[in-house]
Amino acid sequence: MIVIGGGAAGMMAALAAADRGCSVLLLERNAKVGRKLYITGKGRCNVANDCSVPEVLQHVPRNPKFLMSAVTRFPPEAVKAFFEGLGVPLKTERGNRIFPQSDRAADIIDALFQALRRKRVSLVEDRAVRLLTDEEGRISGVKGEHGSYSARAVILATGGASYPLTGSSGDGYEMAAAVGHTIVPPKPSLVPLVAEGEDCRRMQGLSLRNVAVKVKNQKKKVIYAEQGELLFTHFGLSGPLILSASAHMRDFEKDHYQVIIDLKPALDEEKLEQRLLRDFAERANQNFHNVLEGLLPRLMVPVMVERSGIPGDTKAHSITKAQRRRLLEELKGFRIDIAGPRPLAEAIITSGGVKVSEVDPHTMASKRLPGLYLAGELLDVDAYTGGFNLQIAWSTGRAAGEGAAQFLEEGAE
């Protein structure tokens, strides 16, 4: 058996197949396996999410039903047991995110690498170019840049097209398409957003914690709402809240989106009104922009002065009720119009990929080519942040490894 791709799904597939007694060759184009794992969870590797199978699927906006079987058979608690069995102690943090206790992604990668060696999985550094088939239309091997490799089963786990520097440059889509698979056009998901106008650029570098965000489409329907942290950048918005929000913004070609930030979510309008009255009374003879510095981060003050329409040198005691109302509306609904996402290369994951109706959800077997199996981000499934995308990789990788092993066993009989 050959596994193409030494990422999360590929390594898990190789180990699952080796566990069943298969002879496994793992083709990886990088000198080291697990390149993309190094950058997950800000270098700490958010291994999975400590939740139930239904909760995992609730965090998968695209084709969750397809994952039901794979995630049920290898759920979060099994992922935890697997890594702790490899000698990596884990911990669970806010939002049920599971990390190695060491906070080092390298520990996860090293544990997988050592497991591959123990199971005698052959690691070959080569870039797969094409799937090979025999006269009867069955898989017969893989053509690489440096040689050809024969096999009776192949698992394609090349990742998507995000972070191409890690090796996931979309090769898998071309190989799958060449043998008859339909590719749902890849789009960026969990990606920073480009804003219209200059306000974000003027506040670049400013990080806001404990703010509430809503995303509205052009019909003014709220498609995402959450509280957390975001970052203003030279191009627009980033940070955990924004990356999660981007997964809901599915159609930039046809839709227009607005991000609306509640800068004071702990205060309802009535309490915020009282706070403004108190601040203005206590600092009655100070200029408006000075009073704002007690309410907002300094980088935000010039933008808020402009948006509120209250001249910065207005004395607090002379601000009218109507002006105060306008300020309150901005504090509770700071609107950013979104021009689009950042490029696919900057996305954490890819939305789109091999059409899941062409893949068996129990074994990850291709319905187009006997002996071919597909796993991980290459498939048209993606999830929100919080360890859910790695859960998909582990579960589908495991299913593909076991499915391919069973295929070989049945062939041998």
C-alpha positions as MATLAB code, in Angstrom:
seq = 'MIVIGGGAAGMMAALAAADRGCSVLLLERNAKVGRKLYITGKGRCNVANDCSVPEVLQHVPRNPKFLMSAVTRFPPEAVKAFFEGLGVPLKTERGNRIFPQSDRAADIIDALFQALRRKRVSLVEDRAVRLLTDEEGRISGVKGEHGSYSARAVILATGGASYPLTGSSGDGYEMAAAVGHTIVPPKPSLVPLVAEGEDCRRMQGLSLRNVAVKVKNQKKKVIYAEQGELLFTHFGLSGPLILSASAHMRDFEKDHYQVIIDLKPALDEEKLEQRLLRDFAERANQNFHNVLEGLLPRLMVPVMVERSGIPGDTKAHSITKAQRRRLLEELKGFRIDIAGPRPLAEAIITSGGVKVSEVDPHTMASKRLPGLYLAGELLDVDAYTGGFNLQIAWSTGRAAGEGAAQFLEEGAE';
ca = [
       0.000    0.000    0.000;
       1.114    3.552   -0.690;
       0.004    6.599    1.300;
       0.571    9.919   -0.492;
       1.068   12.745    2.008;
       2.748   12.744    5.404;
       0.335   15.105    7.130;
      -2.140   14.289    9.896;
      -4.502   12.169    7.750;
      -1.688   10.420    5.874;
       0.275    9.444    8.981;
      -2.860    8.187   10.723;
      -3.819    6.176    7.609;
      -0.336    4.645    7.379;
      -0.384    3.631   11.057;
      -3.904    2.171   10.832;
      -2.936    0.089    7.788;
       0.357   -1.051    9.352;
      -1.597   -2.109   12.464;
      -3.542   -4.478   10.185;
      -0.316   -6.055    8.923;
       0.023   -4.149    5.650;
       3.338   -3.253    4.072;
       3.084    0.551    3.811;
       5.133    3.076    1.852;
       4.536    6.724    2.792;
       5.397    9.244    0.063;
       6.043   12.758    1.369;
       7.410   15.598   -0.731;
       8.997   17.390    2.258;
      12.131   16.199    4.040;
      10.060   15.837    7.225;
       6.530   14.623    7.893;
       3.904   16.795    9.587;
       4.994   20.207    8.277;
       1.517   21.710    8.606;
       1.049   20.277   12.109;
       3.910   22.508   13.279;
       1.822   25.609   12.676;
      -1.541   24.411   14.018;
      -2.776   25.999   17.228;
      -0.078   28.713   16.981;
       2.624   26.068   17.156;
       0.990   24.243   20.056;
      -1.085   21.790   17.935;
      -4.768   21.807   18.829;
      -5.042   17.998   18.509;
      -8.828   17.696   18.755;
     -11.854   18.968   20.671;
     -12.950   17.144   23.823;
     -16.619   16.764   22.906;
     -19.203   14.247   21.693;
     -19.596   13.038   18.097;
     -22.798   15.121   17.545;
     -20.923   18.209   18.812;
     -18.056   17.545   16.397;
     -20.514   17.329   13.508;
     -22.256   20.553   14.625;
     -18.919   22.296   14.016;
     -18.677   20.989   10.440;
     -20.633   23.338    8.143;
     -19.853   21.324    5.015;
     -21.046   17.715    4.531;
     -21.184   16.681    8.210;
     -23.309   13.574    7.486;
     -20.517   12.143    5.356;
     -18.262   12.151    8.455;
     -20.726   10.449   10.809;
     -19.332    6.924   10.388;
     -15.625    7.853   10.491;
     -15.947   10.165   13.519;
     -18.180    7.685   15.374;
     -15.577    4.942   14.914;
     -12.653    7.188   15.916;
     -14.127    9.961   18.115;
     -12.305   12.580   20.222;
     -11.884   10.254   23.227;
     -10.198    7.689   20.950;
      -7.890   10.400   19.571;
      -6.934   11.330   23.151;
      -6.279    7.700   24.061;
      -4.250    7.219   20.874;
      -1.826   10.083   21.565;
      -1.535    9.360   25.274;
      -0.783    5.767   24.243;
       2.086    7.152   22.137;
       3.437    8.822   25.282;
       2.153   12.385   24.741;
       0.347   13.741   27.846;
      -2.582   15.987   26.855;
      -4.593   18.768   28.489;
      -7.968   20.369   27.766;
      -8.285   24.164   27.683;
     -10.988   26.764   27.109;
     -13.488   25.744   24.442;
     -12.639   22.050   25.055;
      -9.502   22.425   22.938;
      -7.035   19.563   23.455;
      -3.287   20.349   23.416;
      -0.121   18.482   24.372;
       0.784   19.381   27.970;
       4.138   20.627   26.703;
       2.441   23.136   24.338;
       4.772   21.807   21.627;
       3.386   20.670   18.261;
       6.757   18.951   17.749;
       5.857   16.408   20.447;
       2.809   15.262   18.455;
       4.835   15.021   15.226;
       7.740   13.196   16.925;
       5.331   10.689   18.499;
       3.732    9.965   15.097;
       7.134    9.708   13.407;
       8.435    7.244   16.014;
       5.223    5.209   15.689;
       5.718    5.035   11.894;
       9.261    3.742   12.440;
       8.121    1.145   14.969;
       5.465   -0.093   12.548;
       8.102   -0.321    9.799;
       6.357    2.161    7.518;
       8.801    3.078    4.731;
       9.205    6.846    4.377;
      10.241    8.070    0.936;
      10.859   11.721    0.086;
       9.263   12.192   -3.318;
       6.475   14.232   -4.839;
       3.675   12.105   -6.284;
       2.734   13.198   -9.790;
       0.190   10.665  -11.049;
      -1.835    7.632  -10.007;
      -1.063    4.521  -12.076;
      -3.727    2.032  -13.192;
      -3.623   -1.380  -14.875;
      -5.422   -2.617  -17.996;
      -8.454   -3.582  -15.929;
      -8.796   -0.054  -14.544;
      -7.585   -0.797  -11.022;
      -4.967    1.113   -9.088;
      -1.460   -0.232   -9.707;
       0.826    2.356   -8.128;
       2.094    5.911   -8.106;
       4.401    7.857  -10.417;
       6.669   10.228   -8.523;
       9.173   12.838   -9.649;
      12.033   10.482   -8.764;
      10.578    7.085   -9.567;
       7.557    4.814   -9.869;
       6.131    2.772   -6.998;
       3.820   -0.204   -7.401;
       0.947   -0.920   -5.018;
      -2.448   -2.615   -4.966;
      -3.976    0.157   -2.867;
      -3.257    3.889   -2.635;
      -4.444    6.403   -0.036;
      -4.483    9.988   -1.267;
      -3.995   12.356    1.693;
      -2.236   15.355    0.169;
      -4.171   18.067    2.016;
      -5.875   21.046    0.402;
      -4.352   24.129   -1.178;
      -3.829   26.330    1.888;
      -0.332   27.082    3.238;
       1.443   25.801    0.080;
       4.834   26.256    1.786;
       3.940   23.220    3.917;
       3.481   21.129    0.767;
      -0.309   21.285    0.360;
      -0.334   22.883   -3.080;
      -3.413   21.205   -4.550;
      -1.618   18.272   -6.254;
      -4.149   15.828   -4.820;
      -7.030   17.551   -6.603;
      -5.286   17.052   -9.967;
      -4.496   13.388   -9.277;
      -8.076   12.682   -8.136;
      -9.575   14.560  -11.101;
      -7.346   12.619  -13.525;
      -8.992    9.337  -12.440;
     -12.540   10.676  -12.744;
     -13.288   12.451   -9.471;
     -15.273   15.701   -9.379;
     -13.489   18.539   -7.586;
     -15.672   21.119   -5.830;
     -13.706   24.353   -6.507;
     -11.389   25.048   -3.545;
     -12.006   28.227   -1.561;
     -10.247   29.642    1.494;
     -11.802   28.912    4.891;
     -10.631   30.002    8.339;
      -9.007   32.948    6.609;
      -8.425   36.645    7.466;
     -10.770   39.158    5.840;
     -10.030   42.153    3.644;
     -11.995   45.250    4.695;
     -13.295   48.105    2.598;
     -12.086   51.592    3.527;
      -9.107   52.651    5.602;
     -10.344   52.301    9.197;
      -8.750   48.898    9.841;
      -5.415   49.991    8.420;
      -5.477   53.043   10.731;
      -5.892   50.673   13.709;
      -3.477   47.961   12.490;
      -1.856   45.991   15.299;
      -4.738   46.629   17.701;
      -6.059   43.451   19.314;
      -9.483   43.509   20.975;
     -10.436   40.896   23.553;
     -13.905   40.042   24.844;
     -15.751   41.736   22.009;
     -18.892   40.323   20.391;
     -19.070   39.925   16.631;
     -22.013   39.409   14.289;
     -21.687   38.762   10.578;
     -24.576   39.838    8.369;
     -25.101   39.019    4.705;
     -26.587   41.462    2.211;
     -30.105   40.423    3.253;
     -29.155   41.619    6.775;
     -29.458   38.066    8.101;
     -27.067   37.221   10.959;
     -25.042   34.199    9.776;
     -22.526   34.120   12.640;
     -22.395   35.490   16.178;
     -19.700   34.879   18.769;
     -17.617   36.563   21.459;
     -13.826   36.525   21.696;
     -10.713   38.126   20.241;
      -9.948   39.859   16.947;
      -7.098   41.805   15.393;
      -7.043   44.838   13.092;
      -4.444   44.551   10.317;
      -3.166   46.632    7.406;
      -5.631   44.798    5.104;
      -8.615   44.293    7.412;
      -9.446   41.798   10.153;
      -7.862   38.668   11.600;
      -7.742   36.778   14.898;
      -9.686   33.749   16.215;
     -13.169   35.314   15.964;
     -12.622   36.395   12.369;
     -11.138   33.080   11.223;
     -14.181   31.260   12.601;
     -16.544   33.830   11.072;
     -14.954   33.374    7.642;
     -16.084   29.727    7.520;
     -19.704   31.030    7.381;
     -19.007   33.514    4.596;
     -19.401   31.055    1.766;
     -20.149   33.123   -1.311;
     -18.185   36.330   -1.790;
     -18.997   36.290   -5.522;
     -22.735   36.699   -4.947;
     -23.063   38.011   -1.391;
     -21.826   41.025    0.540;
     -20.881   40.709    4.199;
     -20.587   43.067    7.133;
     -18.788   42.388   10.398;
     -20.498   44.251   13.261;
     -18.463   44.553   16.454;
     -20.017   45.185   19.864;
     -17.128   46.872   21.675;
     -18.909   46.727   25.054;
     -20.790   43.395   25.124;
     -20.857   43.288   28.933;
     -23.081   46.419   28.998;
     -26.560   46.595   27.498;
     -27.575   49.890   25.889;
     -29.124   51.261   29.071;
     -26.044   50.551   31.196;
     -23.722   51.897   28.514;
     -25.801   55.069   28.326;
     -25.384   55.491   32.100;
     -21.647   54.895   31.773;
     -21.372   57.583   29.078;
     -23.389   60.069   31.162;
     -21.148   59.382   34.159;
     -17.912   59.723   32.165;
     -19.057   62.938   30.511;
     -20.145   64.395   33.861;
     -16.888   63.465   35.634;
     -14.782   64.924   32.804;
     -17.164   67.705   31.792;
     -14.459   70.210   30.823;
     -12.278   67.785   28.903;
     -12.255   67.378   25.133;
     -14.315   64.520   23.676;
     -11.272   62.649   22.307;
      -9.658   62.679   25.775;
     -12.805   61.237   27.349;
     -12.855   58.503   24.681;
      -9.408   57.338   25.796;
     -11.026   56.148   29.015;
     -13.481   54.073   26.970;
     -11.429   52.729   24.079;
      -7.874   51.749   23.105;
      -5.896   54.797   21.926;
      -5.552   53.562   18.312;
      -9.313   53.448   18.023;
     -10.027   56.957   19.285;
      -9.427   58.934   16.040;
     -11.587   56.462   14.086;
     -14.394   56.675   16.656;
     -14.240   60.475   16.703;
     -14.733   60.443   12.938;
     -17.517   57.869   12.991;
     -19.456   59.498   15.788;
     -19.479   62.828   13.962;
     -18.546   64.605   17.214;
     -15.546   66.937   16.748;
     -12.651   65.751   18.932;
     -12.249   69.128   20.633;
     -15.901   69.279   21.737;
     -16.138   69.698   25.521;
     -17.820   66.718   27.163;
     -20.447   68.947   28.866;
     -21.661   70.261   25.508;
     -22.243   66.881   23.823;
     -25.940   66.603   22.942;
     -28.258   63.688   23.596;
     -28.394   62.966   19.844;
     -24.592   62.939   19.617;
     -24.359   60.643   22.636;
     -26.881   58.324   20.995;
     -24.778   58.213   17.814;
     -21.684   57.313   19.855;
     -23.572   54.585   21.706;
     -24.697   53.069   18.392;
     -21.092   52.949   17.182;
     -19.857   51.374   20.427;
     -22.501   48.655   20.197;
     -22.364   48.246   16.413;
     -18.964   49.124   14.932;
     -19.460   48.094   11.305;
     -16.770   46.868    8.931;
     -17.740   46.181    5.312;
     -15.877   43.168    3.936;
     -14.380   43.257    0.444;
     -13.447   39.550    0.441;
     -11.137   36.944    1.966;
      -7.344   36.944    1.889;
      -5.832   34.551   -0.698;
      -6.212   30.770   -0.416;
      -2.484   30.477    0.375;
      -3.138   32.344    3.658;
      -6.133   30.220    4.708;
      -5.749   27.729    7.538;
      -7.845   25.214    5.618;
      -9.427   24.722    2.221;
     -13.155   24.481    1.657;
     -14.005   22.361   -1.365;
     -12.209   19.316   -2.747;
     -13.158   15.800   -3.846;
     -16.949   15.470   -4.007;
     -17.981   13.303   -1.050;
     -20.800   11.512   -2.918;
     -17.996    9.824   -4.906;
     -16.386    8.386   -1.743;
     -17.622    5.598    0.561;
     -18.138    7.277    3.990;
     -17.346    4.063    5.909;
     -14.058    3.113    4.228;
     -13.087    6.333    2.356;
     -12.881    4.178   -0.799;
     -13.143    5.910   -4.151;
     -16.281    4.992   -6.076;
     -14.415    5.882   -9.267;
     -11.250    3.751   -8.993;
     -10.992    0.426   -7.115;
      -8.074    0.429   -4.679;
      -8.002    4.230   -4.255;
      -8.849    5.781   -0.875;
      -9.065    9.465    0.072;
      -8.657   11.183    3.432;
      -8.319   14.532    5.188;
      -8.556   18.034    3.788;
      -8.521   16.767    0.211;
     -12.195   15.868    0.722;
     -14.970   18.466    0.482;
     -15.402   18.758    4.262;
     -14.182   21.504    6.563;
     -14.877   22.681   10.089;
     -14.533   25.639   12.406;
     -11.493   26.307   14.584;
     -11.035   24.450   17.850;
      -9.450   21.140   16.844;
     -12.297   19.998   14.593;
     -10.321   19.975   11.342;
      -7.622   17.775   12.855;
     -10.367   15.505   14.196;
     -11.563   15.123   10.588;
      -8.003   14.278    9.511;
      -7.508   11.637   12.236;
     -10.938   10.039   11.714;
     -10.891    9.921    7.904;
      -7.228    8.863    7.898;
      -8.004    6.004   10.269;
     -11.027    4.952    8.183;
      -8.984    5.045    4.947;
      -6.130    3.012    6.453;
      -8.497    0.353    7.775;
     -10.584    0.365    4.572;
      -7.538   -0.053    2.338;
      -6.140   -2.821    4.600;
      -9.443   -4.694    4.382;
      -9.415   -4.303    0.591;
      -5.958   -5.909    0.434;
      -6.958   -8.688    2.821;
     -10.015   -9.535    0.707;
      -7.869   -9.442   -2.446;
      -5.371  -11.846   -0.898;
      -8.172  -14.298   -0.070;
];
